[in-house]
Each structure stands twice: as structure tokens, then as C-alpha cells.
PDB file of C-alpha atoms in Angstrom:
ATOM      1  CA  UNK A   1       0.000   0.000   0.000  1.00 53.00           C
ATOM      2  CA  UNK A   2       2.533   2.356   0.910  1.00 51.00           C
ATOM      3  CA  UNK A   3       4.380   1.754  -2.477  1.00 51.00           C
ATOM      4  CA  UNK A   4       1.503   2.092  -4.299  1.00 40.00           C
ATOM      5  CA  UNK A   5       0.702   5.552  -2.558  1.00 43.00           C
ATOM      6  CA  UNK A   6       4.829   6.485  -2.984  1.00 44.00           C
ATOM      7  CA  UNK A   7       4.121   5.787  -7.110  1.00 39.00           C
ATOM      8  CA  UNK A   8       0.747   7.974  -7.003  1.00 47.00           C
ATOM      9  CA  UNK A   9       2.182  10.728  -5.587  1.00 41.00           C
ATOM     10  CA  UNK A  10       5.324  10.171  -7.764  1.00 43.00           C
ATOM     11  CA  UNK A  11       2.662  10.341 -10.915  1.00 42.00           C
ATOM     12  CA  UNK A  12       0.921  13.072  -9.882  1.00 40.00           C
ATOM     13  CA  UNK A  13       4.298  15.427  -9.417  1.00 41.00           C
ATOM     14  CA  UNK A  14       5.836  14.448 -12.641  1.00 40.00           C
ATOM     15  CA  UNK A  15       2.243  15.336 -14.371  1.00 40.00           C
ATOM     16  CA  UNK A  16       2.241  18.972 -12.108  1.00 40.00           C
ATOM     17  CA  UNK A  17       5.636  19.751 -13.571  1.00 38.00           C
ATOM     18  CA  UNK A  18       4.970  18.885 -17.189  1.00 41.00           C
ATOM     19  CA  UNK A  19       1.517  21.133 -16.965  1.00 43.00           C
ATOM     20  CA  UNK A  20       4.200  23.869 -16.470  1.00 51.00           C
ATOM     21  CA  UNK A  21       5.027  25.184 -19.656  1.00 54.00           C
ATOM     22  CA  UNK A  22       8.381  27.501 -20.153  1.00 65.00           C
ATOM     23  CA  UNK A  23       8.091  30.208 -22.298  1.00 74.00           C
ATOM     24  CA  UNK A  24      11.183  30.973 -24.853  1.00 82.00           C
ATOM     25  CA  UNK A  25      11.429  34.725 -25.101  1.00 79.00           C
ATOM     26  CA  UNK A  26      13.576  33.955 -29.053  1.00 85.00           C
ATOM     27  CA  UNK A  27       9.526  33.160 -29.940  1.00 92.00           C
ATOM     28  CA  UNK A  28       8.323  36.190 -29.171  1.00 94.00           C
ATOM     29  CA  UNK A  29      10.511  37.805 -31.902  1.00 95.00           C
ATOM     30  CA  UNK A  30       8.742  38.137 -34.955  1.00 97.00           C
ATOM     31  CA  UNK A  31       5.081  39.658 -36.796  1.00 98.00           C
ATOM     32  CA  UNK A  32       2.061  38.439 -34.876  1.00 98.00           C
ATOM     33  CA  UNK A  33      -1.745  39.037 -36.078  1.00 98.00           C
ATOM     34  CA  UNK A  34      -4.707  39.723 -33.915  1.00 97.00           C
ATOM     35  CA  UNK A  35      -7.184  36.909 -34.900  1.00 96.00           C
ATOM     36  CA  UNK A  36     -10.171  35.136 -32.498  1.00 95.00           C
ATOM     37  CA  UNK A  37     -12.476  32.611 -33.622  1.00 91.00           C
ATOM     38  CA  UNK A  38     -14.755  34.389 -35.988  1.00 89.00           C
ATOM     39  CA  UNK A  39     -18.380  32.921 -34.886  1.00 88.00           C
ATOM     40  CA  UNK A  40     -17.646  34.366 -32.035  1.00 87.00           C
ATOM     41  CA  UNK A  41     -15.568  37.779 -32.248  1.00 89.00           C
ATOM     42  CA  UNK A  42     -15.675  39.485 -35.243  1.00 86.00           C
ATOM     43  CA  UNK A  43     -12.856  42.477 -35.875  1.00 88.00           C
ATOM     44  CA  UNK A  44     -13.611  45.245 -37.519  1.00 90.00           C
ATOM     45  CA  UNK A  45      -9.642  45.837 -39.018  1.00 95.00           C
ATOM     46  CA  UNK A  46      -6.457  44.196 -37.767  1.00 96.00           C
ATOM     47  CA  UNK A  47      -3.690  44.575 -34.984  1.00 97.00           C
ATOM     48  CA  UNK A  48      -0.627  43.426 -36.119  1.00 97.00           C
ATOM     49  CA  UNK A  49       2.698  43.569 -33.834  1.00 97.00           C
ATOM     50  CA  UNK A  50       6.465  43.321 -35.080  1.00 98.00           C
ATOM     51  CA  UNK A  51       8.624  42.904 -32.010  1.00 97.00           C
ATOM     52  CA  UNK A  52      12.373  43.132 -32.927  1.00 96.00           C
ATOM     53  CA  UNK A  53      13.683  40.691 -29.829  1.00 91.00           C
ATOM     54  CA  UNK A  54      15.578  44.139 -28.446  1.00 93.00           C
ATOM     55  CA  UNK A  55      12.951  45.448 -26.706  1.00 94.00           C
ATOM     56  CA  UNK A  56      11.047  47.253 -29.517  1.00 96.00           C
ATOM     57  CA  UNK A  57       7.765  46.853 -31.344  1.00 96.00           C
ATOM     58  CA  UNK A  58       5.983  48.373 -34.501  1.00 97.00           C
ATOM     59  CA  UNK A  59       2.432  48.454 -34.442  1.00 96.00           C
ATOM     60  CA  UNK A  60       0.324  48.697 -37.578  1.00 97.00           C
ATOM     61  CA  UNK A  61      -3.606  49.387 -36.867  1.00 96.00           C
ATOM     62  CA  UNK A  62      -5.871  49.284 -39.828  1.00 97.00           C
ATOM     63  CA  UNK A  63      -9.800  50.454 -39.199  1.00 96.00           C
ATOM     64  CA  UNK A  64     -11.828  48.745 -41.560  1.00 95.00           C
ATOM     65  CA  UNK A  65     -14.675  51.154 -41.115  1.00 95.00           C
ATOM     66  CA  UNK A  66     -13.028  54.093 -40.858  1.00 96.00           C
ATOM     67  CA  UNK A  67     -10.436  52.747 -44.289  1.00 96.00           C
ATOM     68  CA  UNK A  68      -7.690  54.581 -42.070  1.00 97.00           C
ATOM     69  CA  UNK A  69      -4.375  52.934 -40.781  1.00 97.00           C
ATOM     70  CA  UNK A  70      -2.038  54.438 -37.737  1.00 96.00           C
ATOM     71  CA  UNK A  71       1.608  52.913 -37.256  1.00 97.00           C
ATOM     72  CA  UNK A  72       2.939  53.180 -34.187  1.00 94.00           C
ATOM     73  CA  UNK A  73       6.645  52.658 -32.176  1.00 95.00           C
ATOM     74  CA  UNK A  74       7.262  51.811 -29.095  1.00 94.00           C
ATOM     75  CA  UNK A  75       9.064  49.745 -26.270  1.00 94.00           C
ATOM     76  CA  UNK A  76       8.609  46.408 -24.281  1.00 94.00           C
ATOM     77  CA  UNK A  77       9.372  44.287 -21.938  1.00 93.00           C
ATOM     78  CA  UNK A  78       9.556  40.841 -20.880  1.00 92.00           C
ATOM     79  CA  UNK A  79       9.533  38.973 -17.596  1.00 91.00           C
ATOM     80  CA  UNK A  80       9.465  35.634 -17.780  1.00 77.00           C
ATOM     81  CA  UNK A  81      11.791  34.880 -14.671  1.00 79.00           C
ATOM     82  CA  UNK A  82       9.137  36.237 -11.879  1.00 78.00           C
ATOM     83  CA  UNK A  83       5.890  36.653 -13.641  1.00 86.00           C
ATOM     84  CA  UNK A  84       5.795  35.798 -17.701  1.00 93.00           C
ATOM     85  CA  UNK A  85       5.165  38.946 -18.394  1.00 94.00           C
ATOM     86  CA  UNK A  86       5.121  41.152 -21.164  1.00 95.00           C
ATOM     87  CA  UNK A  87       4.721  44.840 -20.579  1.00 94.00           C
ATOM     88  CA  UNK A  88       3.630  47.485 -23.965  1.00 93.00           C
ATOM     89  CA  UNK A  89       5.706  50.582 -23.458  1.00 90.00           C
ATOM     90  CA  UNK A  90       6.754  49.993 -19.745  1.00 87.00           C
ATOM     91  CA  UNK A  91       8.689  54.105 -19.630  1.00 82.00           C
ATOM     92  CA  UNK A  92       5.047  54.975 -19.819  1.00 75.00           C
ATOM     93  CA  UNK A  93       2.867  56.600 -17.169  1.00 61.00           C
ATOM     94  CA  UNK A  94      -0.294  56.954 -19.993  1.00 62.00           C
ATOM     95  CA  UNK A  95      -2.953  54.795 -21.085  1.00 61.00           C
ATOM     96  CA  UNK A  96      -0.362  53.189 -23.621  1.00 68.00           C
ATOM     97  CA  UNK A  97       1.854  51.335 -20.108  1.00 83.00           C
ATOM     98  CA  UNK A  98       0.002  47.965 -19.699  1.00 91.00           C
ATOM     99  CA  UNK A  99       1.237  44.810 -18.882  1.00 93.00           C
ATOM    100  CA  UNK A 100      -0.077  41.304 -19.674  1.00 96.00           C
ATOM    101  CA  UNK A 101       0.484  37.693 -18.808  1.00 96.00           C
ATOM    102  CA  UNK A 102       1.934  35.637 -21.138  1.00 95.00           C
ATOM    103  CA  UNK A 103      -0.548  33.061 -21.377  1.00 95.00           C
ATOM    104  CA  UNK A 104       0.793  30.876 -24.469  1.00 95.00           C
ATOM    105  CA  UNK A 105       3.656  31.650 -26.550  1.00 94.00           C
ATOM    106  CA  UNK A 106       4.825  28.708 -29.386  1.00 95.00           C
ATOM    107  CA  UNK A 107       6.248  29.566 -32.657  1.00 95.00           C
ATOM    108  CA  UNK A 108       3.097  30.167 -34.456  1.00 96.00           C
ATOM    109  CA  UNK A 109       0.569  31.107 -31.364  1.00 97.00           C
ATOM    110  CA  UNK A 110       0.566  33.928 -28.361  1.00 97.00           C
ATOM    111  CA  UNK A 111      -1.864  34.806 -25.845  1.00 97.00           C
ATOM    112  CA  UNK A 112      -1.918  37.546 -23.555  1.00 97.00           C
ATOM    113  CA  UNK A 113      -4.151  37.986 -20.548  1.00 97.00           C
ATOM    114  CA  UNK A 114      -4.461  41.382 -18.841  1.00 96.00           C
ATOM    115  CA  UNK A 115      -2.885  41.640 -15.592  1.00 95.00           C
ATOM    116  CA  UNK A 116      -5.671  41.781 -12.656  1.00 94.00           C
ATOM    117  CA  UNK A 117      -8.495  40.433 -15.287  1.00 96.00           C
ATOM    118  CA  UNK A 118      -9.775  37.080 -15.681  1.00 95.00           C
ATOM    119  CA  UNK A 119     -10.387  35.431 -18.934  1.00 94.00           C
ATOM    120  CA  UNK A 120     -14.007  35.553 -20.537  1.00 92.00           C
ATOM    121  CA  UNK A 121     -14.776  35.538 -24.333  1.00 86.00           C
ATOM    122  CA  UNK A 122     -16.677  38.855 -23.938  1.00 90.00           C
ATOM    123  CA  UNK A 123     -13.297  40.430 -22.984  1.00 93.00           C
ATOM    124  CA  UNK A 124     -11.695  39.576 -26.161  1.00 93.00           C
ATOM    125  CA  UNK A 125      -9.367  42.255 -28.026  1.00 92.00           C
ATOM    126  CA  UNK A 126      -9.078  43.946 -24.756  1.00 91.00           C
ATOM    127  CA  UNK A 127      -8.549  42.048 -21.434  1.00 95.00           C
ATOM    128  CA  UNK A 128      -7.652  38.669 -23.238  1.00 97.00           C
ATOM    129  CA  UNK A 129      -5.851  39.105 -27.104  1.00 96.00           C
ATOM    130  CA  UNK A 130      -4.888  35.860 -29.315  1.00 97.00           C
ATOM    131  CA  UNK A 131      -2.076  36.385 -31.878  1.00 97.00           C
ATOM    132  CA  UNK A 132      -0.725  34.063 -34.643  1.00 97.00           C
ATOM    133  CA  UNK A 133       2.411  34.460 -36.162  1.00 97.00           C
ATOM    134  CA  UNK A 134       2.798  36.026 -39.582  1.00 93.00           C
ATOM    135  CA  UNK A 135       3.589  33.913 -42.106  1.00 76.00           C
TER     136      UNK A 135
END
């Protein structure tokens, strides 16, 4: 019995530390698109990030019902050692300074959930945001 309760708890850690997924900051560099399930959330444009892997981004907006576009430049920062983080123009004390949790981040996906929200699909494109990587 006490064997068999020694391999079950054995189990159970190895399966606790292999839920634990390390995020590789080398993914992040790279263009990433804005895009949720369509049925669902429907975006009126696109967001797309470049993020240079030096701690700058270059954001291209386009408004779909406006027909207007905005590029924008700023900073980031990552960190993945305390809280796998990434923060949007951290020098900031404006609207613009936000940080987010890195949820996911794999070669070709990235998710991002607001710091101090929870996760709902009525928060998409603002508290939660799903990216896939430019092709």
C-alpha cells in the first residue's frame, strides 16, 4: 500500500511539472496578427505587432470602417523569470503602459491575458488578445 501511494504521488508530481510550460522569449521575436475565432468575435480591421527581440515593437492598426491605418513605435518588456510577463511601453505613465500575462507563446501562437483580469470571451481584443504568427 505504501508503495503504491509512494508511485501515485510520484505520478501526480511528474504530471504537475509537465503542466508547467516555459516560455522561450527567441519566440516572441517576430510579426504576430490579432485573430479570435470568428463565430464568435468578429474584428472590424487588424492589430498586427512586429517585435524586434531588443525590446522594440511596430504596431500597424488598420480600421476597416473608418479605411484609415495608424503605425505606431514603441518599447517592451519581458519577464518571464518572476511573472511571464510582457509589458507594452513599460517608460510609460499613460494609457499606452500595460502589462499582460503571457498566457501561451509557441512559434506560431501567443496569448496575452491582462494583468488583474480574468479570462471571458466577452473580454476579447481587450482584457484577453490571441495572436498568430505572420507567415
Amino acid at each position: 500500500m505504501k508503495i503504491l501511494k509512494t508511485v501515485i504521488c510520484a505520478a501526480l508530481l511528474v504530471a504537475g511539472l509537465c503542466g508547467c510550460e516555459k516560455l522561450d522569449v527567441n519566440k516572441l521575436e517576430g510579426t504576430w496578427s490579432e485573430e479570435y475565432d470568428p463565430t464568435v468575435f468578429a474584428m472590424d480591421g487588424s492589430v498586427e505587432y512586429t517585435f524586434d527581440g531588443n525590446g522594440h515593437y511596430q504596431l500597424h492598426v488598420y480600421d476597416a470602417l473608418s479605411g484609415e491605418s495608424h503605425d505606431i513605435s514603441g518599447t517592451y518588456a519581458i519577464d518571464l523569470i518572476n511573472k511571464g510577463t510582457i509589458t507594452i511601453n513599460p517608460a510609460m505613465s499613460d494609457f499606452s503602459n500595460v502589462t499582460y500575462k503571457l498566457v501561451k507563446l509557441t512559434s506560431k501562437e501567443m496569448e496575452w491575458q491582462k494583468e488583474g483580469t480574468t479570462y471571458s470571451p466577452g473580454t476579447w481584443g481587450s482584457d484577453y488578445r490571441h495572436f498568430v504568427r505572420e507567415k
